[in-house]
Coordinates of C-alpha atoms in Angstrom, one line a residue:
Chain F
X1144 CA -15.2 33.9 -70.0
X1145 CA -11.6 33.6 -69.9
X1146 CA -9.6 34.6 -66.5
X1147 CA -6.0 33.8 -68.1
X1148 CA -3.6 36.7 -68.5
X1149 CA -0.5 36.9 -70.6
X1150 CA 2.3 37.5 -68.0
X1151 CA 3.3 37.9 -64.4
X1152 CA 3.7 41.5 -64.6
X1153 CA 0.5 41.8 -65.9
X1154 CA -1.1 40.0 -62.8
X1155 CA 0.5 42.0 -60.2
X1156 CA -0.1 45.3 -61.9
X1157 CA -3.4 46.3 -59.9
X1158 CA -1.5 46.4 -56.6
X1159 CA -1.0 49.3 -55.1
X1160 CA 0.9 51.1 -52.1
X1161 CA -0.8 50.6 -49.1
X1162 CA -2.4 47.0 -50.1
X1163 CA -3.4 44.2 -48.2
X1164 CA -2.0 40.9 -50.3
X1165 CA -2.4 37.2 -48.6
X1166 CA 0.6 34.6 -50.3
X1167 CA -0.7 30.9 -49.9
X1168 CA 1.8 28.9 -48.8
X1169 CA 3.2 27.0 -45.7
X1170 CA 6.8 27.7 -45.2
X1171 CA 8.0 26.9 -49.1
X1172 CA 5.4 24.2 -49.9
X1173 CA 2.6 26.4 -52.0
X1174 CA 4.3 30.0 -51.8
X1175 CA 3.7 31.3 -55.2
X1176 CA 7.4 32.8 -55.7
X1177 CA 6.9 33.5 -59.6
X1178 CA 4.0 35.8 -58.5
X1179 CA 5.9 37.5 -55.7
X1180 CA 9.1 38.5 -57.0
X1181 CA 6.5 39.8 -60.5
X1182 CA 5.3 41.9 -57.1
X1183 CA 9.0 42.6 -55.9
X1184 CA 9.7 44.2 -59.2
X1185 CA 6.5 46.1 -59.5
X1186 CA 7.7 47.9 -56.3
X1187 CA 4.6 48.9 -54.1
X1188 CA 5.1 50.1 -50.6
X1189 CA 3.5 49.9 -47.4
X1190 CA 1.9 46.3 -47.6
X1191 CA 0.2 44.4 -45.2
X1192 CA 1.4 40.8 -46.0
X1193 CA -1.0 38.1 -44.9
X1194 CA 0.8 33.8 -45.0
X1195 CA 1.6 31.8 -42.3
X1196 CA 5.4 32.2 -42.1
X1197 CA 7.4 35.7 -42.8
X1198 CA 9.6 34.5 -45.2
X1199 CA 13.0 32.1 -45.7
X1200 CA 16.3 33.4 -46.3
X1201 CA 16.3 35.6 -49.3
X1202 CA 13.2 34.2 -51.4
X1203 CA 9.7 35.1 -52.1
X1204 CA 8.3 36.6 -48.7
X1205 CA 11.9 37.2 -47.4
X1206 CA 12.8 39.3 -50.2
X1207 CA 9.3 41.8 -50.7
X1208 CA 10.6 42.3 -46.8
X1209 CA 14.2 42.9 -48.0
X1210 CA 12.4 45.5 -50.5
X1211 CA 11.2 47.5 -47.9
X1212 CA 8.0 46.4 -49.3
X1213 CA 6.4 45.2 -46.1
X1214 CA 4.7 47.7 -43.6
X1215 CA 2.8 44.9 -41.6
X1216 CA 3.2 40.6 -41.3
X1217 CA 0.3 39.1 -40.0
X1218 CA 0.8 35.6 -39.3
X1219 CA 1.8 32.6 -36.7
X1220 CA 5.2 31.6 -37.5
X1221 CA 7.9 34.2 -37.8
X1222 CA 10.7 32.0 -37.7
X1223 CA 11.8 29.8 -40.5
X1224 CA 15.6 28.1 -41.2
X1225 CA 17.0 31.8 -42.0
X1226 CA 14.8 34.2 -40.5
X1227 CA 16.8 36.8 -40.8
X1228 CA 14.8 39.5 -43.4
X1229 CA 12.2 39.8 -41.2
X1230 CA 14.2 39.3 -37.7
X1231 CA 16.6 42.1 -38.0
X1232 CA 14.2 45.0 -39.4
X1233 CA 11.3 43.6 -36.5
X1234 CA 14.0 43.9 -34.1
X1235 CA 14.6 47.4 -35.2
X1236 CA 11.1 48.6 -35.3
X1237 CA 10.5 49.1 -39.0
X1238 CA 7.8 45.9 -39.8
X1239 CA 4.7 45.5 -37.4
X1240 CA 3.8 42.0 -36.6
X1241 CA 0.0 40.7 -35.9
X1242 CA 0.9 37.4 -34.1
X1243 CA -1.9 34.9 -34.5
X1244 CA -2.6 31.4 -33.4
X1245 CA -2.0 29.1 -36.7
X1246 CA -5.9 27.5 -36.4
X1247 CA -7.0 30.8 -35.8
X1248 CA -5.5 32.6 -38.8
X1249 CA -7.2 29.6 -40.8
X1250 CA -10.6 30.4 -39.5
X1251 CA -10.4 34.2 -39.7
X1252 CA -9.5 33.6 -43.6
X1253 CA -12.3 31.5 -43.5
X1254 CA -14.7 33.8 -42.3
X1255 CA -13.4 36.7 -44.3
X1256 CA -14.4 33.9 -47.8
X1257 CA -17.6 33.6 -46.5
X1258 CA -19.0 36.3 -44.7
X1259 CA -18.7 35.4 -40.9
X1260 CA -17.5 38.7 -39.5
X1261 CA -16.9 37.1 -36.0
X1262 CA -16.4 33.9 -34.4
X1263 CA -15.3 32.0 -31.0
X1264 CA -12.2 29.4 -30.2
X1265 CA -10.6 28.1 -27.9
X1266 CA -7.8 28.6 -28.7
X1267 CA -5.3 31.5 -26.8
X1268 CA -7.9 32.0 -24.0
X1269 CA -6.0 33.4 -21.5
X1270 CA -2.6 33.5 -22.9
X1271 CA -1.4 37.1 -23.8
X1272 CA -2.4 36.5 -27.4
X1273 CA -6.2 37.1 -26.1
X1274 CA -5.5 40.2 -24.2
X1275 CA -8.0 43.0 -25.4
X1276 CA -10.3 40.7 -27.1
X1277 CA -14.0 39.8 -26.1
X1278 CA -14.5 36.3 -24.4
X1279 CA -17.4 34.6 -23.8
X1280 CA -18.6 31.3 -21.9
X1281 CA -20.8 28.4 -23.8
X1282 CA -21.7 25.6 -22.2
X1283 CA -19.0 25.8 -19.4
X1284 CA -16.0 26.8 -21.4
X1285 CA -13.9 29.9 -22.3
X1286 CA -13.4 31.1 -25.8
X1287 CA -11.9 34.3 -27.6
X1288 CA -13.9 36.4 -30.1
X1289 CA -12.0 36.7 -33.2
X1290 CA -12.5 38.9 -36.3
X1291 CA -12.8 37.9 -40.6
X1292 CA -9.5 38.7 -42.4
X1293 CA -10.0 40.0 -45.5
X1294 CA -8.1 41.2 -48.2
X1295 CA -7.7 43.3 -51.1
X1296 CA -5.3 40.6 -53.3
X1297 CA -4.4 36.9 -53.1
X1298 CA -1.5 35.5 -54.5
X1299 CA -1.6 31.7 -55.1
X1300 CA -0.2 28.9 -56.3
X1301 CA -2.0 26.2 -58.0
X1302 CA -1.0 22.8 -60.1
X1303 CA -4.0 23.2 -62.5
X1304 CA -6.5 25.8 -63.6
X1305 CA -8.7 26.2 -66.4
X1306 CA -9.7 29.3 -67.8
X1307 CA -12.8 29.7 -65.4
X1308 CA -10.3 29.9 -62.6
X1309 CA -11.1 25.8 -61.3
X1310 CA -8.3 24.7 -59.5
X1311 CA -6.1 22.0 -58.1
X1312 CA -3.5 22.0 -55.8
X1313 CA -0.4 19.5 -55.7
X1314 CA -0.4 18.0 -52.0
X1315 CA 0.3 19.9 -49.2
X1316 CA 1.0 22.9 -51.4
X1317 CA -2.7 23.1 -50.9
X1318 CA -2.9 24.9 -47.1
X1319 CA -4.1 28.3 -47.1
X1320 CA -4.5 28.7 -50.9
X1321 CA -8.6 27.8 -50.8
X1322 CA -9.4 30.1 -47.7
X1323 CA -7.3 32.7 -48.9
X1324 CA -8.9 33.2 -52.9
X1325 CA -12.2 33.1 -51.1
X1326 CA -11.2 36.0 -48.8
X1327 CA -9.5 38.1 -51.5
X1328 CA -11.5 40.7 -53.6
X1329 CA -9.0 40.0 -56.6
X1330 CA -7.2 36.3 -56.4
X1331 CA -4.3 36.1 -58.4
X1332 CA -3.4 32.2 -59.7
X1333 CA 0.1 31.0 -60.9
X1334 CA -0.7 27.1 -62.4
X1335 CA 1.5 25.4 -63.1
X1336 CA -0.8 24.3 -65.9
X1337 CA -3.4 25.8 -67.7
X1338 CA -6.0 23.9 -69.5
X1339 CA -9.6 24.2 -71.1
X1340 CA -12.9 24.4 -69.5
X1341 CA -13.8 20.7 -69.1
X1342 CA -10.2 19.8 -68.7
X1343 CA -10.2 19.0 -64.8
X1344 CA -12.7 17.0 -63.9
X1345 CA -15.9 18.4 -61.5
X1346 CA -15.3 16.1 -59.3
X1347 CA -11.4 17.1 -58.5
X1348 CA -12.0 20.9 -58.7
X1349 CA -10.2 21.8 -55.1
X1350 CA -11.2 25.8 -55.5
X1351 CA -14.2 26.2 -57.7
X1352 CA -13.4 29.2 -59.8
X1353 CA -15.7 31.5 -58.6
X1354 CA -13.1 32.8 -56.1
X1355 CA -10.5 33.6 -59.0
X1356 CA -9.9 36.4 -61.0
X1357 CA -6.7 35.9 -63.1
X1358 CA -4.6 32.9 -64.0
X1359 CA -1.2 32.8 -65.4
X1360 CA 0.2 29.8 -66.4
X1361 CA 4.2 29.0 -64.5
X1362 CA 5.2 25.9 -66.2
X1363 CA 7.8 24.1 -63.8
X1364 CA 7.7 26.7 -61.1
X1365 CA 10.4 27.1 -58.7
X1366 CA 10.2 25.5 -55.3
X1367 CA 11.0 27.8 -51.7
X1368 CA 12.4 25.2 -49.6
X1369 CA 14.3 23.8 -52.4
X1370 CA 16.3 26.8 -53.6
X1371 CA 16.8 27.2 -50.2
X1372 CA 18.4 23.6 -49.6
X1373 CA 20.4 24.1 -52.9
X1374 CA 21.7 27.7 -51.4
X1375 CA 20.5 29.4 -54.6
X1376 CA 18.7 32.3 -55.1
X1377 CA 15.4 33.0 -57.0
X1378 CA 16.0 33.4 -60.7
X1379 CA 13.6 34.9 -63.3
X1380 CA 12.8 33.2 -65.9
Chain E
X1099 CA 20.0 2.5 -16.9
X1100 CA 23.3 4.3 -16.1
X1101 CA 21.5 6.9 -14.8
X1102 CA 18.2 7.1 -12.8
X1103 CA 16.1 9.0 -15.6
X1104 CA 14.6 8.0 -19.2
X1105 CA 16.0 9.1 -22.1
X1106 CA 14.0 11.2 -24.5
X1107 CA 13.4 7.9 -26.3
X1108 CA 12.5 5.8 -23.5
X1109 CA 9.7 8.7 -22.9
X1110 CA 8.5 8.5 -26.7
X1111 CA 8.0 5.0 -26.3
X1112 CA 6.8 4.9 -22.9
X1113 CA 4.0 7.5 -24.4
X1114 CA 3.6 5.6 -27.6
X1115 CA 2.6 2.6 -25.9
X1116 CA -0.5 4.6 -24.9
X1117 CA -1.7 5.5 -28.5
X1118 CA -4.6 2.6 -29.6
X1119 CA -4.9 1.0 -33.1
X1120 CA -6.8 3.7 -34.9
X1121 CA -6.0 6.8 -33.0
X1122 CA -5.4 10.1 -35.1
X1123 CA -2.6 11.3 -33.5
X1124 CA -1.1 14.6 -34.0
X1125 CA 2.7 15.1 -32.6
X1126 CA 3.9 18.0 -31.7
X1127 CA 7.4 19.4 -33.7
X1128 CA 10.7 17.9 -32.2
X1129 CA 10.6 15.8 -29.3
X1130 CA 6.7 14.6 -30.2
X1131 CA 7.8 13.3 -32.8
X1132 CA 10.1 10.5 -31.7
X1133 CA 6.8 8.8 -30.4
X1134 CA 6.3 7.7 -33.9
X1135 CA 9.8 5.8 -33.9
X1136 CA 7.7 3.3 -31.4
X1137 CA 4.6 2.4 -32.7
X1138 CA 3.2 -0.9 -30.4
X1139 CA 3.5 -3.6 -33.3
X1140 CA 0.2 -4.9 -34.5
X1141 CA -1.6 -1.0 -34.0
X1142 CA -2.1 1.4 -37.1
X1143 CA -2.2 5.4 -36.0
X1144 CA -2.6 8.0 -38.5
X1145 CA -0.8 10.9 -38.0
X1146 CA -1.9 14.2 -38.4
X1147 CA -0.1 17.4 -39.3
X1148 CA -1.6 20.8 -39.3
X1149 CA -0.8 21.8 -42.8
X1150 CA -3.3 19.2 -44.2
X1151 CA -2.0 15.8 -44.2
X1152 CA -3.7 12.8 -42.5
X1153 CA -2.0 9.4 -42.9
X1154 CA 2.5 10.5 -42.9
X1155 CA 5.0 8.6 -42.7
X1156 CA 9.4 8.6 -42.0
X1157 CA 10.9 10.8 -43.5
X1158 CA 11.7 9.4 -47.4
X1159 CA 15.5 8.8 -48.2
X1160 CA 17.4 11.7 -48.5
X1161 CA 17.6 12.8 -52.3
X1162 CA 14.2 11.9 -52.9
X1163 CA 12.5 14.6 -50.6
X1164 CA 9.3 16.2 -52.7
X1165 CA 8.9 19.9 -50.6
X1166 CA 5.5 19.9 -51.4
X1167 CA 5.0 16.7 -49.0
X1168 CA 6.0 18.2 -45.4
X1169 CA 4.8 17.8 -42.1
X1170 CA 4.3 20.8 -39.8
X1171 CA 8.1 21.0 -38.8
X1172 CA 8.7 21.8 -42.7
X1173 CA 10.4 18.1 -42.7
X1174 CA 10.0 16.2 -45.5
X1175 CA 7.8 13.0 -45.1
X1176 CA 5.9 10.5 -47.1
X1177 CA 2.6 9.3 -48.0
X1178 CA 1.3 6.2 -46.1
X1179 CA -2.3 4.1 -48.1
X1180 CA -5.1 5.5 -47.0
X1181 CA -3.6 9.3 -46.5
X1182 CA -5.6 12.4 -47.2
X1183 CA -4.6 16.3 -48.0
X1184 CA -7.0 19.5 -46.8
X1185 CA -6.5 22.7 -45.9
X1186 CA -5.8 24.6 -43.0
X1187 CA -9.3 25.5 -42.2
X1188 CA -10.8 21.7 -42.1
X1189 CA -7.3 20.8 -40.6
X1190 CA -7.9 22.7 -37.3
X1191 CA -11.1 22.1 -37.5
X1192 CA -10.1 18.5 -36.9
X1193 CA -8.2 19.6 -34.0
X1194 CA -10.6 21.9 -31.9
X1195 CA -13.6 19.5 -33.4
X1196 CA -12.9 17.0 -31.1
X1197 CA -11.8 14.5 -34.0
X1198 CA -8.0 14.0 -32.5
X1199 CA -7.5 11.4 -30.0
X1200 CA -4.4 12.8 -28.4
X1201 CA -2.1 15.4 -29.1
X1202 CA 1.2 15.0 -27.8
X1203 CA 3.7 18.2 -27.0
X1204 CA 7.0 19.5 -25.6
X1205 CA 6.8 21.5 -22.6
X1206 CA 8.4 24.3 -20.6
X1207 CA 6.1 24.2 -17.5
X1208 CA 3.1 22.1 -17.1
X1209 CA 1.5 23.1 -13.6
X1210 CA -1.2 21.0 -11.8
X1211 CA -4.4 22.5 -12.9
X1212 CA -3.4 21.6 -16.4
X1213 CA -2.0 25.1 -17.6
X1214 CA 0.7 24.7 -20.1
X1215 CA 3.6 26.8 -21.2
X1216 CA 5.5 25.9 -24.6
X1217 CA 5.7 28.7 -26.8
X1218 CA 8.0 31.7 -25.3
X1219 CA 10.1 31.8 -22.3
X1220 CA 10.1 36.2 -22.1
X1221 CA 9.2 39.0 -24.1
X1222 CA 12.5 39.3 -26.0
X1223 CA 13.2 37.9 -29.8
X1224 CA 10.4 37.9 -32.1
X1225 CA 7.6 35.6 -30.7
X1226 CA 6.4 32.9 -33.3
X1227 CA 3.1 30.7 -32.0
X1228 CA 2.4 28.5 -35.0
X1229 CA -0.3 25.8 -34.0
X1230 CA 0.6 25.6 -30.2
X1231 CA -2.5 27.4 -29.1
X1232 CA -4.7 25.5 -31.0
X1233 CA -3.9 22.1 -30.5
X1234 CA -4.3 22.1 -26.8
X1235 CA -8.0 22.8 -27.2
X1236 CA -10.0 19.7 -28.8
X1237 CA -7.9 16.8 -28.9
X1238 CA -9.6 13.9 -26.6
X1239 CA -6.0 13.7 -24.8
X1240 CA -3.6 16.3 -25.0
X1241 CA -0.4 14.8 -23.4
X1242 CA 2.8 16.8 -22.7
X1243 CA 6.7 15.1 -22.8
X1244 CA 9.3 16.6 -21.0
X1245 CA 12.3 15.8 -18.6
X1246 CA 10.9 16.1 -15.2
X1247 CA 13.4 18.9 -14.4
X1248 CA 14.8 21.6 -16.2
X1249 CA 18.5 21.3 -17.3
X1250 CA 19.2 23.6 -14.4
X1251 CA 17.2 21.1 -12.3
X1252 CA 13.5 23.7 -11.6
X1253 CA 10.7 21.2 -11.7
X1254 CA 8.5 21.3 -15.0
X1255 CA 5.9 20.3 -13.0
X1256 CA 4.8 23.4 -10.9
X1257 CA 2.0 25.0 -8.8
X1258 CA 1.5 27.9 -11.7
X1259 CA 3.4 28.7 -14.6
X1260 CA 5.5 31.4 -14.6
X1261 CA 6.1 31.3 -18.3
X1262 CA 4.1 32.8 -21.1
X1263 CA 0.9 30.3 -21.5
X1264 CA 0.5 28.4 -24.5
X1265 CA -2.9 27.2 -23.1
X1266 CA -5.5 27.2 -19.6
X1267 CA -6.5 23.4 -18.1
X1268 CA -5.5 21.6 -21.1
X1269 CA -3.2 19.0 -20.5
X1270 CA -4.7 15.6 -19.4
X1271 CA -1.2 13.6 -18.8
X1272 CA 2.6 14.0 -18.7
X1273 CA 5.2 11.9 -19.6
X1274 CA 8.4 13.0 -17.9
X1275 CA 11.8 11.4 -17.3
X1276 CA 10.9 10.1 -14.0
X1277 CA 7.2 9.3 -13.9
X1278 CA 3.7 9.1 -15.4
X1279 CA 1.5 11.8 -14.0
X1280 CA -2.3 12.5 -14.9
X1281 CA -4.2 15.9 -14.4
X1282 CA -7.2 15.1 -12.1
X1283 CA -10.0 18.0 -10.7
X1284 CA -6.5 20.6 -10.6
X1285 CA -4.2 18.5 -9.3
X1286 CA -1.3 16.0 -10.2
X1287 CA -1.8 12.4 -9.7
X1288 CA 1.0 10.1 -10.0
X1289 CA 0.2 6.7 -11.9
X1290 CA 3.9 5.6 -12.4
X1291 CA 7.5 6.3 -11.1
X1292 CA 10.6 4.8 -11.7
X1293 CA 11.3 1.6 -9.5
X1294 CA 14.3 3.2 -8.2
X1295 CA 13.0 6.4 -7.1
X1296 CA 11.2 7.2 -3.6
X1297 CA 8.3 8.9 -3.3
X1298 CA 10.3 11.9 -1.3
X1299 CA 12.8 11.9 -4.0
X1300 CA 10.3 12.5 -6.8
X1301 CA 8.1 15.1 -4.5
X1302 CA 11.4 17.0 -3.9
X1303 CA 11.7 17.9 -7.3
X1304 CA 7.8 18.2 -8.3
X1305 CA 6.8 21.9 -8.0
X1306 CA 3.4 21.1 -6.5
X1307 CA 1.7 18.0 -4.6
X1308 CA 1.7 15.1 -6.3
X1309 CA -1.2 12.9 -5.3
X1310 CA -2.1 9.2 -5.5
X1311 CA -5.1 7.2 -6.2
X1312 CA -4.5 3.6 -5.3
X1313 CA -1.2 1.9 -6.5
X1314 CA 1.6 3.5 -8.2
X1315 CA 3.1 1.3 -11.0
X1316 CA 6.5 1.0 -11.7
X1317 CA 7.6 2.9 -14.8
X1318 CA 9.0 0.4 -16.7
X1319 CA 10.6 0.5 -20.3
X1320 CA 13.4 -1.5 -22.6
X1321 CA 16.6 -0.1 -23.0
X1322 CA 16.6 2.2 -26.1

């Protein structure tokens, strides 16, 4: 067995118009860029775009939305330092959002990795973000029904893989990324180091690589939040 | 005090004074966050944020920031002994778990039954929730810090919000500019008030009855 593939372009190559693709990543720390500008130049329309943010000046998310790439965001934090890709076309009624509570979108990841189609919280009992959805009362207290999120890619960054698709993240890059490969029928892995079978140990695996398809190694990858602070843009390597 | 009102500060410390030696804390993005700046000397916290950190600390010098180590507010932080990283997924878990102590967040309106509203004042702009609505649900304490008034001088204390809720019956305490008020069976019950402040005063710009169970304390706090 040997997930690895020999490029970027190769990894994005099975998605389609009309996909559903989660990005791990909280704001810059973990957002795979390498793999999502591959995905920017790759061109497919009408995506449903699953992270926690919707993107950071012109970077990453930001850009796919600057594509026209972007049909749907789902996710709990539209705002970032330079929200502006997906402000102005949201404001003009050419991206659909799916506002959900940060916890919440954890959890219905969650349940889409592991085959919980439903589940109850607390959390956004009766605010407007519950509004149409199924409540129930246990033991005394109000919660919301909420559905699995599933996907048809995942596009995450990692610090090490092997070639079974084990992996590691570097510290809070880490987030979504495990829910998310879980949830994913194909999970797409930027390392930023590749090594044997054997070569992290058991013990430190953080995503066992049963939930990963394809690695591609991204030796020093670039950083969101600090191309951002250095007003630069994303460059290919 | 030049004026008859805490400072943001003198709030953060006034709350911080509250958190025990070992509480897992989680403060909110902004204002929250100042109660760090006041830690009561001798007790160890561990702060939590919600994109998998337990155990941050200040922010690290500037220069040396490592984007991969943020706290919830996308801020660079650091790593105190003892910290931990998970994902999102255990992360709220450790919020609507029950595993926080206290949560501490900014407020538009709290009103007496313990409704809060933080997250959107109207239905214009592009709405953006992030963790608000979970972490009012779990926490042991979820305490709210706020002026008392609103800068056009509305309470922030009222008898229902009127703004968007961010949660139903979830705030236990608030720490405002003038007092110390607890949530109690639906209604507000005033532990501390300024010295200088009458009772009338501080009802005349509380949205809703505030109510008394035995003494009142003085609110009392250094200069900041």
């Amino acid at each position: 067995m040997d997930k690895r593939l020999p490029g970027l372009e190769e990894a994005v190559s099975g998605i389609k118009d009309g996909a559903t693709v989660m990005i791990g990543g909280f704001g810059g720390s973990g957002n795979p860029i390498e793999l999502i500008h591959a995905l920017i130049d790759a061109g497919p329309k009408d995506l449903t775009v699953i992270n926690n943010n919707a993107g950071n000046g012109k970077i990453g998310i930001a850009a796919m939305i600057d594509a026209g790439m972007v049909k749907k965001m789902i996710c709990s934090f539209p705002k970032s330092s330079d929200p502006r890709a997906f402000t102005d076309r949201y404001m003009a009624g050419e991206i659909e959002l799916e506002l959900v509570p940060q916890g919440t979108l954890a959890e219905r990841i969650r349940a889409g990795g592991t085959g919980i189609p439903a589940f109850y919280t607390p959390a956004s009992y009766g605010t407007e973000l519950a509004e149409g959805k199924p409540t129930a009362e246990f033991d005394g207290k109000h919660y919301v029904q909420e559905r699995w999120l599933k996907a048809d890619f995942a596009l995450i960054k990692a610090e090490l893989a092997d070639h079974f698709g084990n992996l590691t993240y570097r510290m809070a890059a880490r987030n979504f990324s495990p829910l998310m490969a879980a949830a994913a029928t194909t999970t797409i892995v930027q390392a930023t180091k590749v090594v044997e079978p054997g070569g992290i140990d058991p013990e430190q695996v953080h995503t066992p690589g049963i939930f990963v398809d394809h690695v591609v190694e991204v030796a020093d990858p670039q950083q969101e939040e600090a191309l951002i602070r250095a007003g630069v843009e994303y460059e290919r390597a | 005090m030049s004026e008859l009102k805490l400072s943001n500060a003198q709030i953060a410390w006034r709350a911080a004074q509250d958190i025990e030696d070992g509480a897992y804390v989680n403060l909110g993005i902004g204002f929250p966050e100042m109660v760090a700046q006041y830690t009561v000397e001798g007790r160890t916290p561990v702060f939590h944020t919600e994109n998998g950190l337990l155990g941050f600390g200040p922010a690290p010098e500037p220069g040396t920031e490592d984007w991969d180590l943020i706290n919830a507010g996308k801020k660079a932080v650091t790593l105190k002994p003892g910290a931990s990283f998970f994902h999102h997924a255990d992360s709220f878990g450790m919020v609507r778990g029950g595993h926080l102590d206290v949560a501490i967040l900014g407020a538009l309106q709290v009103a007496q039954n313990g409704d809060l509203a933080n997250w959107r004042v109207g239905n214009k702009g592009v709405p953006a929730v992030g963790g608000a609505m979970d972490l009012v649900h779990g926490a042991k304490r979820v305490a709210v810090l706020t002026d008392h008034v609103t800068k056009k001088g509305d309470p922030k204390l009222v008898d229902a919000c009127t703004f968007p809720l961010t949660g139903v019956g979830c705030v236990t305490r608030v720490y405002t500019s003038l007092a110390v008020v607890d949530i109690v069976d639906g209604h507000f019950v005033l532990r501390e008030k300024l010295a200088g402040m009458s009772m009338d005063d501080l009802q005349a710009v509380t949205g809703a009855p505030l109510h008394t169970e035995g003494d009142v304390a003085d609110l009392v706090v250094p200069e900041l």
